[in-house]
C-alpha positions as semicolon CSV with decimal commas, in nm:
position;residue;x (nm);y (nm);z (nm)
1;X;11,113;8,874;10,080
2;X;11,080;9,244;9,959
3;X;10,798;9,409;9,781
4;X;10,694;9,742;9,650
5;X;10,330;9,812;9,633
6;X;10,232;10,119;9,429
7;X;9,918;10,314;9,485
8;X;9,787;10,648;9,353
9;X;9,649;10,921;9,574
10;X;9,522;11,216;9,367
11;X;9,828;11,352;9,194
12;X;10,066;11,160;9,414
13;X;10,185;10,807;9,407
14;X;10,295;10,598;9,723
15;X;10,543;10,311;9,711
16;X;10,484;10,090;10,009
17;X;10,792;9,907;10,088
18;X;10,804;9,586;10,261
19;X;11,099;9,378;10,373
20;X;11,473;9,449;10,323
21;X;11,580;9,698;10,103
22;X;11,921;9,597;10,002
23;X;12,143;9,497;9,708
24;X;11,925;9,198;9,599
25;X;11,591;9,391;9,617
26;X;11,670;9,737;9,518
27;X;11,601;9,640;9,149
28;X;11,238;9,634;9,243
29;X;11,252;9,991;9,365
30;X;11,429;10,100;9,050
31;X;11,166;9,939;8,837
32;X;10,885;10,114;9,030
33;X;11,066;10,436;9,012
34;X;11,142;10,410;8,648
35;X;10,783;10,347;8,570
36;X;10,676;10,653;8,765
37;X;10,959;10,869;8,591
38;X;10,794;10,807;8,266
39;X;10,495;11,028;8,383
40;X;10,744;11,313;8,382
41;X;10,699;11,678;8,494
42;X;10,361;11,791;8,636
43;X;10,296;11,478;8,830
44;X;10,275;11,482;9,210
45;X;10,527;11,375;9,455
46;X;10,629;11,023;9,532
47;X;10,584;10,915;9,889
48;X;10,775;10,618;10,019
49;X;10,593;10,458;10,297
50;X;10,867;10,285;10,500
51;X;10,634;10,153;10,782
52;X;10,684;9,812;10,643
53;X;11,065;9,852;10,586
54;X;11,269;9,610;10,792
55;X;11,615;9,701;10,698
56;X;11,771;9,954;10,462
57;X;12,145;9,903;10,368
58;X;12,389;10,110;10,177
59;X;12,244;9,970;9,829
60;X;11,889;10,070;9,953
61;X;12,011;10,422;10,038
62;X;12,166;10,442;9,687
63;X;11,852;10,348;9,540
64;X;11,654;10,613;9,724
65;X;11,918;10,874;9,647
66;X;11,891;10,772;9,272
67;X;11,517;10,814;9,274
68;X;11,550;11,150;9,455
69;X;11,783;11,287;9,191
70;X;11,577;11,153;8,934
71;X;11,239;11,314;9,050
72;X;11,416;11,643;9,142
73;X;11,538;11,666;8,779
74;X;11,173;11,651;8,672
75;X;11,074;11,913;8,941
76;X;10,923;11,656;9,145
77;X;10,945;11,564;9,516
78;X;11,048;11,219;9,698
79;X;10,912;11,205;10,046
80;X;10,985;10,930;10,281
81;X;10,713;10,851;10,553
82;X;10,670;10,623;10,848
83;X;11,033;10,531;10,900
84;X;11,107;10,263;11,159
85;X;11,339;10,355;11,427
86;X;11,633;10,154;11,295
87;X;11,618;10,298;10,956
88;X;11,553;10,662;11,109
89;X;11,881;10,595;11,279
90;X;12,073;10,533;10,977
91;X;11,936;10,837;10,809
92;X;12,013;11,063;11,116
93;X;12,374;10,918;11,140
94;X;12,439;10,972;10,776
95;X;12,274;11,315;10,752
96;X;12,027;11,179;10,481
97;X;11,740;11,315;10,698
98;X;11,883;11,640;10,602
99;X;11,903;11,574;10,224
100;X;11,547;11,375;10,179
101;X;11,211;11,508;10,306
102;X;11,110;11,267;10,609
103;X;10,768;11,277;10,762
104;X;10,621;11,085;11,052
105;X;10,308;10,950;10,866
106;X;10,214;10,880;10,492
107;X;9,906;11,130;10,539
108;X;10,133;11,418;10,642
109;X;10,380;11,341;10,343
110;X;10,071;11,364;10,120
111;X;9,968;11,693;10,289
112;X;9,636;11,571;10,403
113;X;9,638;11,689;10,740
114;X;9,592;12,068;10,666
115;X;9,941;12,115;10,776
116;X;10,232;11,899;10,703
117;X;10,487;11,835;10,981
118;X;10,829;11,670;10,913
119;X;10,975;11,416;11,142
120;X;11,137;11,573;11,438
121;X;10,984;11,901;11,353
122;X;10,746;12,121;11,558
123;X;10,387;12,207;11,492
124;X;10,501;12,467;11,268
125;X;10,552;12,454;10,874
126;X;10,703;12,154;10,718
127;X;11,079;12,126;10,719
128;X;11,141;11,990;10,353
129;X;11,419;11,972;10,122
130;X;11,261;11,912;9,793
131;X;11,476;12,162;9,608
132;X;11,812;11,982;9,721
133;X;11,984;11,731;9,484
134;X;12,197;11,460;9,654
């Protein structure tokens, strides 16, 4: 069973995904995304907490890319965090980790550690691609 739990953290919103993001469940991510998109410009980034994600197929990837494009059009960022190994591999193989901002932890994606480090990055500045559209 798939679920999206939505929580606010200051100006940001966190979508905690649980289960399998696939063709049957992507509508739940779309609904949560559309609700957040109504807030429009000036709202903070959307962080996707992937720690409870068991699987992400091509439909799930399409849903994430759709959300990324919609947020980018509003000048907002989509940040993925705490990706399980199997999902991280998919993103690395397809090059999506170069298009979407990926962080090792939700706190880092929210910028709460003083300095944000992207997944696979060094201790230097964050490697984000917030201005890119997919």
